[in-house]
Structures are given as C-alpha cells and as structure tokens.
Amino acid sequence: GNSVTQMEGPVTLSEEAFLTINCTYTATGYPSLFWYVQYPGEGLQLLLKATKADDKGSNKGFEATYRKETTSFHLEKGSVQVSDSAVYFCALSDSGEYGNKLVFGAGTILRVKS
Amino acid sequence: NAGVTQTPKFRILKIGQSMTLQCTQDMNHNYMYWYRQDPGMGLKLIYYSVGAGITDKGEVPNGYNVSRSTTEDFPLRLELAAPSQTSVYFCASSYNRGRGETQYFGPGTRLLVL
C-alpha cells in the first residue's frame, strides 16, 4: 500500500538557519504530494503541494520539489524564524471513489530558538 | 466563514461509554473526513463521505460509526469506548476530489478513555 516516511524529530535550529525535512513516499499510482503544518493547539493547515513530477510547491518561504525518480518531496526553507516552530507532516493523496484519501507521515517537530 | 468546527475540544470517557464527536463545515464542501492522530504517528483515516447519505470506511474504522444527513455535518460515533481509542480526532473537508485538492482541518477533539 501507499506510505510516507519522513525524518524523525525533533529538529532544533537557531533562528535564520537553513531547514531541510526529508520525506520519501511509496505509491502504487501517481499521487499528489503535500506538506501540512500544525501549530501548537491548532489543526493542520496546508503549507504547500505539488501534483506532478518536477513541480515545485512554495509558500511562506518554504519550498519542496516533487522528485519522481527518487520518490521524494523534501521540505526546505532558507532562513527559519521562531514562528516556524510547529509539527510538519508530509502526505500523499490516494484518490478513492469517495474522495481523496490522505496518507500521512509521522510528522516532524521543528523547534526554532532565538 | 468559521471553516471546520469541532466539539467538544476535550473529553474524558470511561471504558464502555459512548459519545458523538461533532463536526460542522460552512464552506459548502462535498467531501468530509475523520482522522485520528496517535502520539508520534501520522493521521489515519477513519471514515469519509462524498455527500449526504454516502460514507465509506478508511484505514481504521473499527469501533466507530458515521452518518451524513446534511452537507454541513459529519458526526463520528463511538459506541463502546476502549482505551485504544484515546487519541486526537480531526475532522476535515474538501470541495472536490480532484488531483491535489486541499483538505481543510478542524482544531481537533482530544479524547481520553480511562
């Protein structure tokens, strides 16, 4: 079946450091790929997405490129801020008859220190 | 728009009790989903729905029931609570099921079964 593997955390960085969170996937078809972010005490919200190979999703300084050859969708940001502290989830969508089923990775906690 | 709302925010249940988790969306979305999030794990799909009267099982449906009588509401029912159902429950919705469709999440319900 489909699955998503992302790097374990927590990841602790100083403000303005470079961020990479690795994500790889296994899928039988051709999925869409997502990064969702969960800030403390809140629900998940979409950070960025990509729907086909070599697409780059970007938002709020974060970027990720859909790499079909390496089945990866790594999240990057050039300079993190304290406000980026959150849990980041990589996910893929598996279209079922009754809706897009999202398959999530375990999540990576990011802590940014000032 | 309030988006996706969930009640209650937190609940403690005794083993064998039953309860209903409420979920409402005001975005006129056709598709709705229930996920559970266990500590250190990604979200897992419990049930989903394409519209009033149409639901289908996700990855972990055992011990739960759903109904969808209106577009706005998608309640999740636990009939005989068990400690294994201690988790955080998220409701989500999406307008369509197209490739790359974004799901919008509620703030979650934290359930503790003792």
Tab-separated table of C-alpha atoms in Angstrom, chain A residues 30-32 34 36 38 41-44 46 49 51-52 66 89 95-102 104-106, chain B residues 31 33 35 37 40-43 45 48-50 54 56-57 90 96-103 105-107:
chain	number	residue	atom	x	y	z
A	30	TYR	CA	0.905	8.717	-9.362
A	31	PRO	CA	-0.007	10.637	-6.226
A	32	SER	CA	-0.177	14.308	-5.380
A	34	PHE	CA	1.546	17.765	0.287
A	36	TYR	CA	0.799	20.273	6.109
A	38	GLN	CA	0.293	22.031	12.700
A	41	GLY	CA	-3.025	23.833	19.793
A	42	GLU	CA	-4.349	24.089	16.239
A	43	GLY	CA	-5.493	21.808	13.451
A	44	LEU	CA	-3.484	21.059	10.339
A	46	LEU	CA	-1.881	23.194	4.053
A	49	LYS	CA	1.616	20.965	-2.564
A	51	THR	CA	0.676	17.432	-8.274
A	52	LYS	CA	3.167	16.221	-10.875
A	66	TYR	CA	8.240	16.553	-6.471
A	89	PHE	CA	3.539	16.481	8.052
A	95	SER	CA	-7.881	9.107	-4.874
A	96	GLY	CA	-10.640	6.810	-3.803
A	97	GLU	CA	-14.101	6.623	-5.281
A	98	TYR	CA	-15.456	8.785	-2.491
A	99	GLY	CA	-12.738	11.328	-2.038
A	100	ASN	CA	-9.036	11.939	-1.825
A	101	LYS	CA	-7.586	9.823	0.914
A	102	LEU	CA	-4.560	11.444	2.504
A	104	PHE	CA	0.430	10.972	6.303
A	105	GLY	CA	3.943	10.577	7.566
A	106	ALA	CA	4.539	10.536	11.322
B	31	TYR	CA	-16.311	15.770	0.939
B	33	TYR	CA	-13.237	13.091	6.527
B	35	TYR	CA	-8.859	11.165	11.078
B	37	GLN	CA	-3.781	11.149	15.413
B	40	GLY	CA	4.251	10.185	17.391
B	41	MET	CA	2.162	8.957	14.480
B	42	GLY	CA	0.689	10.493	11.403
B	43	LEU	CA	-3.022	10.898	10.955
B	45	LEU	CA	-8.295	7.979	8.073
B	48	TYR	CA	-15.042	9.676	4.776
B	49	SER	CA	-18.072	10.906	2.887
B	50	VAL	CA	-18.855	12.360	-0.530
B	54	ILE	CA	-22.800	8.374	1.265
B	56	ASP	CA	-17.109	4.765	3.246
B	57	LYS	CA	-14.509	3.209	5.514
B	90	PHE	CA	-9.573	15.659	13.390
B	96	ASN	CA	-13.891	18.246	-4.607
B	97	ARG	CA	-11.728	15.155	-5.022
B	98	GLY	CA	-9.633	16.412	-7.890
B	99	ARG	CA	-5.915	15.915	-8.112
B	100	GLY	CA	-4.199	17.958	-5.450
B	101	GLU	CA	-7.419	19.013	-3.749
B	102	THR	CA	-6.752	20.705	-0.410
B	103	GLN	CA	-8.364	19.373	2.744
B	105	PHE	CA	-8.979	20.689	9.042
B	106	GLY	CA	-10.789	21.496	12.238
B	107	PRO	CA	-8.953	22.188	15.522
